């Protein structure tokens, strides 16, 4: 019944959204504790995402609005698509795991293909994405001990077919490796270490498969009107960045060339974890959120926290993410 009601509410809100000129924010899933890692598979019209701490990988079917999941043994994020539409890559603790799952039926099998960061046994994978040539850029984060993040235990890696045994370190140390996006020309990589409160830019050499020339393209310290820290990130067709603000209750649109804050979209959840373009026209911004850090009282006040939201009517759209090609 609850499921049916949500479907109905979703449809109504979508209808309103398309009649208005303003962005419309619609809750499209039930809440989980820490939704993260949204990724759109245009081959199936499925949005994959995870609930990190419960080890669950979810699929939201855009056509049927059905949500399915499989449960893995550990903390899971991110989800990366591969050339094979029934094979996903996920980070499971410090393992990179190939997950044979079509998003609808039973899990077929899992296989560990690489393990990183032996020197930081308590750390785990966090955000990651494939580049245009299918190589995987993926980072880690240290453990939280009594609510405090163990500093400098994160590493940002590049994983290729050739280096699965020993992925190369690209940025280290980092605290909380997050949002990444390439511009349309694939000559810049944007990267977030959440605790820096900045969005960084690097020159990206697609042929040499390397990054260089770190710079700051956006710094929250110059925006006292914004709360929270930058988390997951996506890019639109005009090379503007969309950044989830964890603790900030919003998604911001930023021009990484001018450093300008272009737009703030309020989300009805304080802890906004990530964003991904999707939908058949890539013009829906899917937004994941968390309720894990809310008090019981706060949870009552924001019952949608932990859900996935769809933001429509943004008058721009995304570019497709790339599929990994490393196994
Ligand atoms: C990580 O966080 C600690 C504590 O806030 C800080 O001292 C350190 O400089 C940070 N490391 C990086 C790489 O930003």
Coordinates of C-alpha atoms and ligand atoms in Angstrom, one line a residue:
X1 CA 0.0 0.0 0.0
X2 CA 2.8 2.4 1.0
X3 CA 4.6 1.6 -2.2
X4 CA 1.4 2.3 -4.2
X5 CA 0.9 5.6 -2.5
X6 CA 4.4 6.8 -3.2
X7 CA 4.0 5.9 -6.9
X8 CA 0.8 8.0 -6.9
X9 CA 2.4 11.0 -5.1
X10 CA 5.3 10.8 -7.5
X11 CA 3.1 11.0 -10.6
X12 CA 1.2 13.9 -9.2
X13 CA 4.3 15.9 -8.3
X14 CA 5.8 15.2 -11.8
X15 CA 2.6 16.5 -13.4
X16 CA 2.8 19.7 -11.3
X17 CA 6.4 20.2 -12.1
X18 CA 6.0 20.1 -15.8
X19 CA 3.3 22.8 -15.7
X20 CA 5.4 25.2 -13.7
X21 CA 8.5 27.1 -14.7
X22 CA 10.3 26.3 -11.5
X23 CA 12.4 23.3 -10.7
X24 CA 10.3 20.6 -9.1
X25 CA 11.6 18.3 -6.4
X26 CA 9.9 14.9 -6.0
X27 CA 10.6 12.1 -3.6
X28 CA 10.8 8.9 -5.7
X29 CA 11.9 6.2 -3.2
X30 CA 11.4 5.1 0.4
X31 CA 14.1 6.4 2.7
X32 CA 17.1 4.3 3.7
X33 CA 19.9 5.3 6.1
X34 CA 22.6 6.5 3.8
X35 CA 21.6 6.6 0.2
X36 CA 24.6 7.3 -2.1
X37 CA 26.3 6.6 -5.3
X38 CA 23.5 7.2 -7.8
X39 CA 24.3 6.2 -11.4
X40 CA 22.0 6.1 -14.4
X41 CA 21.9 3.2 -16.8
X42 CA 20.3 4.5 -20.0
X43 CA 20.3 1.0 -21.5
X44 CA 17.7 -0.1 -19.0
X45 CA 16.3 3.2 -17.7
X46 CA 17.4 2.2 -14.2
X47 CA 19.0 4.3 -11.5
X48 CA 21.3 2.3 -9.3
X49 CA 22.2 3.6 -5.8
X50 CA 23.3 2.2 -2.5
X51 CA 22.6 2.3 1.2
X52 CA 26.2 2.2 2.3
X53 CA 26.1 0.8 5.8
X54 CA 23.6 -1.9 5.2
X55 CA 25.5 -3.2 2.1
X56 CA 22.5 -2.8 -0.1
X57 CA 22.6 -2.0 -3.9
X58 CA 19.3 -0.7 -5.1
X59 CA 17.8 -0.2 -8.5
X60 CA 15.0 2.2 -9.3
X61 CA 13.3 1.4 -12.6
X62 CA 12.2 4.6 -14.2
X63 CA 9.6 2.9 -16.4
X64 CA 7.8 0.9 -13.7
X65 CA 8.9 2.9 -10.6
X66 CA 9.8 -0.4 -9.0
X67 CA 12.7 -0.5 -6.5
X68 CA 14.7 -3.7 -6.1
X69 CA 17.9 -4.5 -4.1
X70 CA 20.5 -7.0 -3.4
X71 CA 22.5 -7.2 -0.1
X72 CA 26.2 -7.6 0.1
X73 CA 28.3 -8.4 3.1
X74 CA 30.0 -5.1 4.0
X75 CA 29.8 -1.3 3.4
X76 CA 29.0 -0.6 -0.3
X77 CA 29.6 2.3 -2.6
X78 CA 29.9 3.4 -5.4
X79 CA 28.2 1.6 -8.3
X80 CA 29.9 1.7 -11.7
X81 CA 28.4 0.5 -14.9
X82 CA 30.4 -1.7 -17.3
X83 CA 30.2 -2.5 -21.0
X84 CA 28.2 -5.6 -20.0
X85 CA 24.8 -4.3 -18.9
X86 CA 24.3 -7.2 -16.4
X87 CA 27.7 -6.6 -14.7
X88 CA 28.2 -3.8 -12.2
X89 CA 31.4 -2.9 -10.3
X90 CA 30.9 -1.9 -6.7
X91 CA 33.2 -0.8 -3.9
X92 CA 32.7 -3.2 -0.9
X93 CA 34.8 -2.1 2.0
X94 CA 38.3 -2.0 0.4
X95 CA 37.4 -4.5 -2.3
X96 CA 36.4 -3.7 -5.8
X97 CA 33.8 -6.3 -6.7
X98 CA 32.2 -7.4 -10.0
X99 CA 28.5 -7.9 -9.3
X100 CA 26.6 -10.0 -11.8
X101 CA 23.1 -8.5 -11.4
X102 CA 20.6 -7.2 -14.0
X103 CA 18.9 -4.9 -11.5
X104 CA 15.7 -6.8 -11.4
X105 CA 16.2 -10.5 -10.8
X106 CA 18.3 -12.5 -8.3
X107 CA 22.0 -11.7 -7.8
X108 CA 23.9 -14.2 -9.9
X109 CA 27.4 -13.9 -8.4
X110 CA 30.1 -11.6 -7.0
X111 CA 33.8 -11.7 -7.5
X112 CA 36.6 -9.5 -6.0
X113 CA 38.7 -8.1 -8.7
X114 CA 41.0 -5.8 -6.7
X115 CA 41.8 -4.7 -3.2
X116 CA 43.3 -1.4 -2.1
X117 CA 44.7 0.5 0.9
X118 CA 46.1 -2.4 2.9
X119 CA 47.8 0.3 5.0
X120 CA 44.4 1.6 6.2
X121 CA 42.5 -1.5 7.2
X122 CA 39.5 0.5 8.5
X123 CA 39.1 2.6 5.3
X124 CA 36.6 1.8 2.6
X125 CA 35.8 2.8 -1.0
X126 CA 33.8 5.9 -1.5
X127 CA 32.9 7.8 -4.8
X128 CA 34.3 6.7 -8.2
X129 CA 33.6 6.9 -11.9
X130 CA 34.9 5.5 -15.2
X131 CA 36.6 7.9 -17.6
X132 CA 35.9 8.0 -21.4
X133 CA 38.3 5.1 -22.0
X134 CA 36.7 3.0 -19.3
X135 CA 39.4 3.3 -16.7
X136 CA 38.2 3.7 -13.2
X137 CA 39.0 6.7 -10.9
X138 CA 37.9 5.8 -7.4
X139 CA 38.8 7.0 -3.9
X140 CA 38.5 5.9 -0.3
X141 CA 37.7 7.3 3.1
X142 CA 39.0 6.5 6.6
X143 CA 36.8 5.2 9.4
X144 CA 34.8 7.4 11.7
X145 CA 35.9 6.8 15.3
X146 CA 33.4 8.1 17.8
X147 CA 31.9 10.3 15.1
X148 CA 35.3 11.7 14.1
X149 CA 36.8 10.9 10.7
X150 CA 40.3 9.4 11.0
X151 CA 42.3 12.0 9.0
X152 CA 44.4 11.4 6.0
X153 CA 43.5 7.7 5.5
X154 CA 41.8 8.2 2.1
X155 CA 43.5 7.7 -1.2
X156 CA 42.4 8.5 -4.8
X157 CA 43.2 5.6 -7.2
X158 CA 43.2 4.9 -10.8
X159 CA 42.3 1.3 -11.7
X160 CA 43.0 -0.1 -15.2
X161 CA 43.1 -3.5 -16.8
X162 CA 46.8 -3.5 -16.4
X163 CA 47.0 -2.4 -12.7
X164 CA 44.2 -4.4 -11.0
X165 CA 46.8 -6.0 -8.7
X166 CA 48.1 -2.7 -7.6
X167 CA 46.0 0.4 -8.6
X168 CA 48.0 3.6 -9.0
X169 CA 47.8 6.3 -6.3
X170 CA 46.7 9.6 -8.0
X171 CA 46.0 11.8 -5.0
X172 CA 47.1 11.1 -1.4
X173 CA 46.4 11.7 1.4
X174 CA 42.8 12.7 1.2
X175 CA 40.2 12.7 3.9
X176 CA 36.9 11.8 2.2
X177 CA 37.2 11.1 -1.5
X178 CA 34.1 12.2 -3.3
X179 CA 32.3 13.7 -6.3
X180 CA 34.0 13.5 -9.6
X181 CA 33.1 14.7 -13.0
X182 CA 34.9 15.3 -16.3
X183 CA 34.1 18.2 -18.6
X184 CA 32.6 17.5 -22.1
X185 CA 36.0 17.9 -23.8
X186 CA 37.5 15.4 -21.3
X187 CA 40.5 17.6 -20.6
X188 CA 39.5 18.5 -17.1
X189 CA 38.7 16.4 -14.0
X190 CA 36.7 17.9 -11.1
X191 CA 37.2 16.4 -7.7
X192 CA 36.0 16.8 -4.2
X193 CA 37.7 15.9 -0.9
X194 CA 34.7 16.7 1.2
X195 CA 36.6 18.0 4.2
X196 CA 38.5 20.6 2.1
X197 CA 35.1 22.3 1.5
X198 CA 36.4 22.9 -2.0
X199 CA 35.8 21.7 -5.5
X200 CA 39.2 21.0 -7.1
X201 CA 40.0 21.0 -10.8
X202 CA 42.8 19.1 -12.6
X203 CA 44.0 19.0 -16.1
X204 CA 43.1 15.6 -17.5
X205 CA 45.1 13.9 -20.2
X206 CA 42.9 11.3 -21.7
X207 CA 45.6 9.7 -23.8
X208 CA 48.3 9.6 -21.1
X209 CA 45.6 8.8 -18.5
X210 CA 47.0 11.3 -16.0
X211 CA 46.0 14.4 -14.0
X212 CA 48.0 17.4 -13.2
X213 CA 47.9 21.1 -12.2
X214 CA 45.6 21.1 -9.1
X215 CA 43.6 24.2 -8.6
X216 CA 40.6 25.3 -6.6
X217 CA 37.5 26.0 -8.7
X218 CA 35.0 26.6 -6.0
X219 CA 35.5 27.3 -2.3
X220 CA 32.7 27.1 0.3
X221 CA 34.6 29.4 2.6
X222 CA 33.6 32.4 0.3
X223 CA 29.9 31.4 0.6
X224 CA 28.7 31.9 4.2
X225 CA 25.1 31.7 2.9
X226 CA 25.7 28.0 2.2
X227 CA 25.9 25.3 5.0
X228 CA 27.4 21.9 4.8
X229 CA 30.2 20.3 2.8
X230 CA 30.5 19.3 -0.8
X231 CA 29.8 15.6 -1.4
X232 CA 28.8 13.9 -4.7
X233 CA 28.9 15.8 -8.0
X234 CA 27.6 15.7 -11.6
X235 CA 28.2 18.0 -14.6
X236 CA 25.7 19.3 -17.2
X237 CA 26.0 19.8 -20.9
X238 CA 27.3 23.3 -20.5
X239 CA 30.1 22.1 -18.2
X240 CA 28.6 23.5 -15.0
X241 CA 28.9 21.4 -11.9
X242 CA 26.0 20.2 -9.7
X243 CA 27.2 19.6 -6.2
X244 CA 25.4 17.9 -3.3
X245 CA 25.9 19.7 0.0
X246 CA 26.0 17.2 2.9
X247 CA 24.6 19.2 5.9
X248 CA 23.5 22.0 3.6
X249 CA 20.0 20.8 2.5
X250 CA 20.6 21.7 -1.1
X251 CA 22.3 21.1 -4.4
X252 CA 24.3 23.9 -5.9
X253 CA 25.1 24.7 -9.5
X254 CA 28.6 26.1 -10.0
X255 CA 30.5 27.4 -13.0
X256 CA 34.0 25.9 -12.5
X257 CA 35.5 28.4 -15.0
X258 CA 34.3 31.6 -13.3
X259 CA 33.9 30.1 -9.8
X260 CA 30.4 31.6 -9.8
X261 CA 27.5 30.1 -7.8
X262 CA 24.7 29.9 -10.4
X263 CA 21.8 28.3 -8.5
X264 CA 20.8 26.7 -5.3
X265 CA 18.1 24.0 -5.3
X266 CA 16.6 23.2 -1.8
X267 CA 16.1 19.5 -1.1
X268 CA 13.8 18.4 1.8
X269 CA 16.6 16.6 3.6
X270 CA 19.6 18.2 5.4
X271 CA 22.2 15.7 4.4
X272 CA 22.4 15.6 0.6
X273 CA 24.9 13.0 -0.5
X274 CA 25.1 12.9 -4.3
X275 CA 23.6 13.7 -7.6
X276 CA 23.3 12.1 -11.1
X277 CA 21.7 13.0 -14.3
X278 CA 19.2 10.5 -15.7
X279 CA 15.9 9.9 -17.3
X280 CA 15.4 9.1 -21.0
X281 CA 16.4 12.6 -21.9
X282 CA 19.1 12.9 -19.2
X283 CA 17.3 16.0 -17.9
X284 CA 16.3 14.7 -14.5
X285 CA 18.7 15.3 -11.6
X286 CA 18.5 12.4 -9.2
X287 CA 19.6 13.3 -5.7
X288 CA 20.4 10.9 -2.9
X289 CA 20.2 11.9 0.8
X290 CA 20.9 10.5 4.2
X291 CA 19.2 10.3 7.6
X292 CA 22.1 8.5 9.4
X293 CA 23.3 11.6 11.3
X294 CA 19.8 12.9 12.3
X295 CA 18.5 12.7 15.8
X296 CA 15.1 10.9 16.3
X297 CA 13.4 14.3 16.6
X298 CA 15.0 15.5 13.3
X299 CA 14.0 12.3 11.6
X300 CA 10.4 12.9 12.6
X301 CA 10.6 16.4 11.2
X302 CA 12.1 15.3 7.9
X303 CA 10.6 11.9 7.1
X304 CA 11.8 12.0 3.5
X305 CA 15.5 12.2 4.6
X306 CA 17.3 9.1 3.2
X307 CA 15.2 9.0 0.0
X308 CA 16.1 9.5 -3.6
X309 CA 14.6 12.7 -5.1
X310 CA 14.1 13.6 -8.7
X311 CA 14.6 17.3 -9.7
X312 CA 12.9 18.2 -12.9
X313 CA 12.5 21.4 -15.0
X314 CA 16.2 22.5 -14.6
X315 CA 16.4 23.7 -18.2
X316 CA 19.6 21.8 -18.8
X317 CA 20.7 18.2 -18.9
X318 CA 23.6 15.9 -18.3
X319 CA 26.0 14.0 -20.4
X320 CA 26.0 10.2 -20.1
X321 CA 28.5 8.6 -17.7
X322 CA 31.0 6.2 -19.1
X323 CA 31.1 2.4 -18.6
X324 CA 34.1 0.8 -17.0
X325 CA 36.3 -1.4 -19.1
X326 CA 38.8 -2.9 -16.7
X327 CA 38.0 -6.7 -16.5
Ligands
LIG1 C1 42.4 16.0 6.8 O1 41.8 16.5 7.9 C2 42.7 16.9 8.9 C3 41.8 17.2 10.1 O2 40.9 18.2 9.8 C4 43.5 18.0 8.4 O3 44.5 18.4 9.4 C5 44.3 17.5 7.2 O4 45.0 18.6 6.7 C6 43.3 17.0 6.2 N1 44.1 16.4 5.1 C7 43.9 16.8 3.8 C8 44.7 16.0 2.8 O5 43.3 17.8 3.5

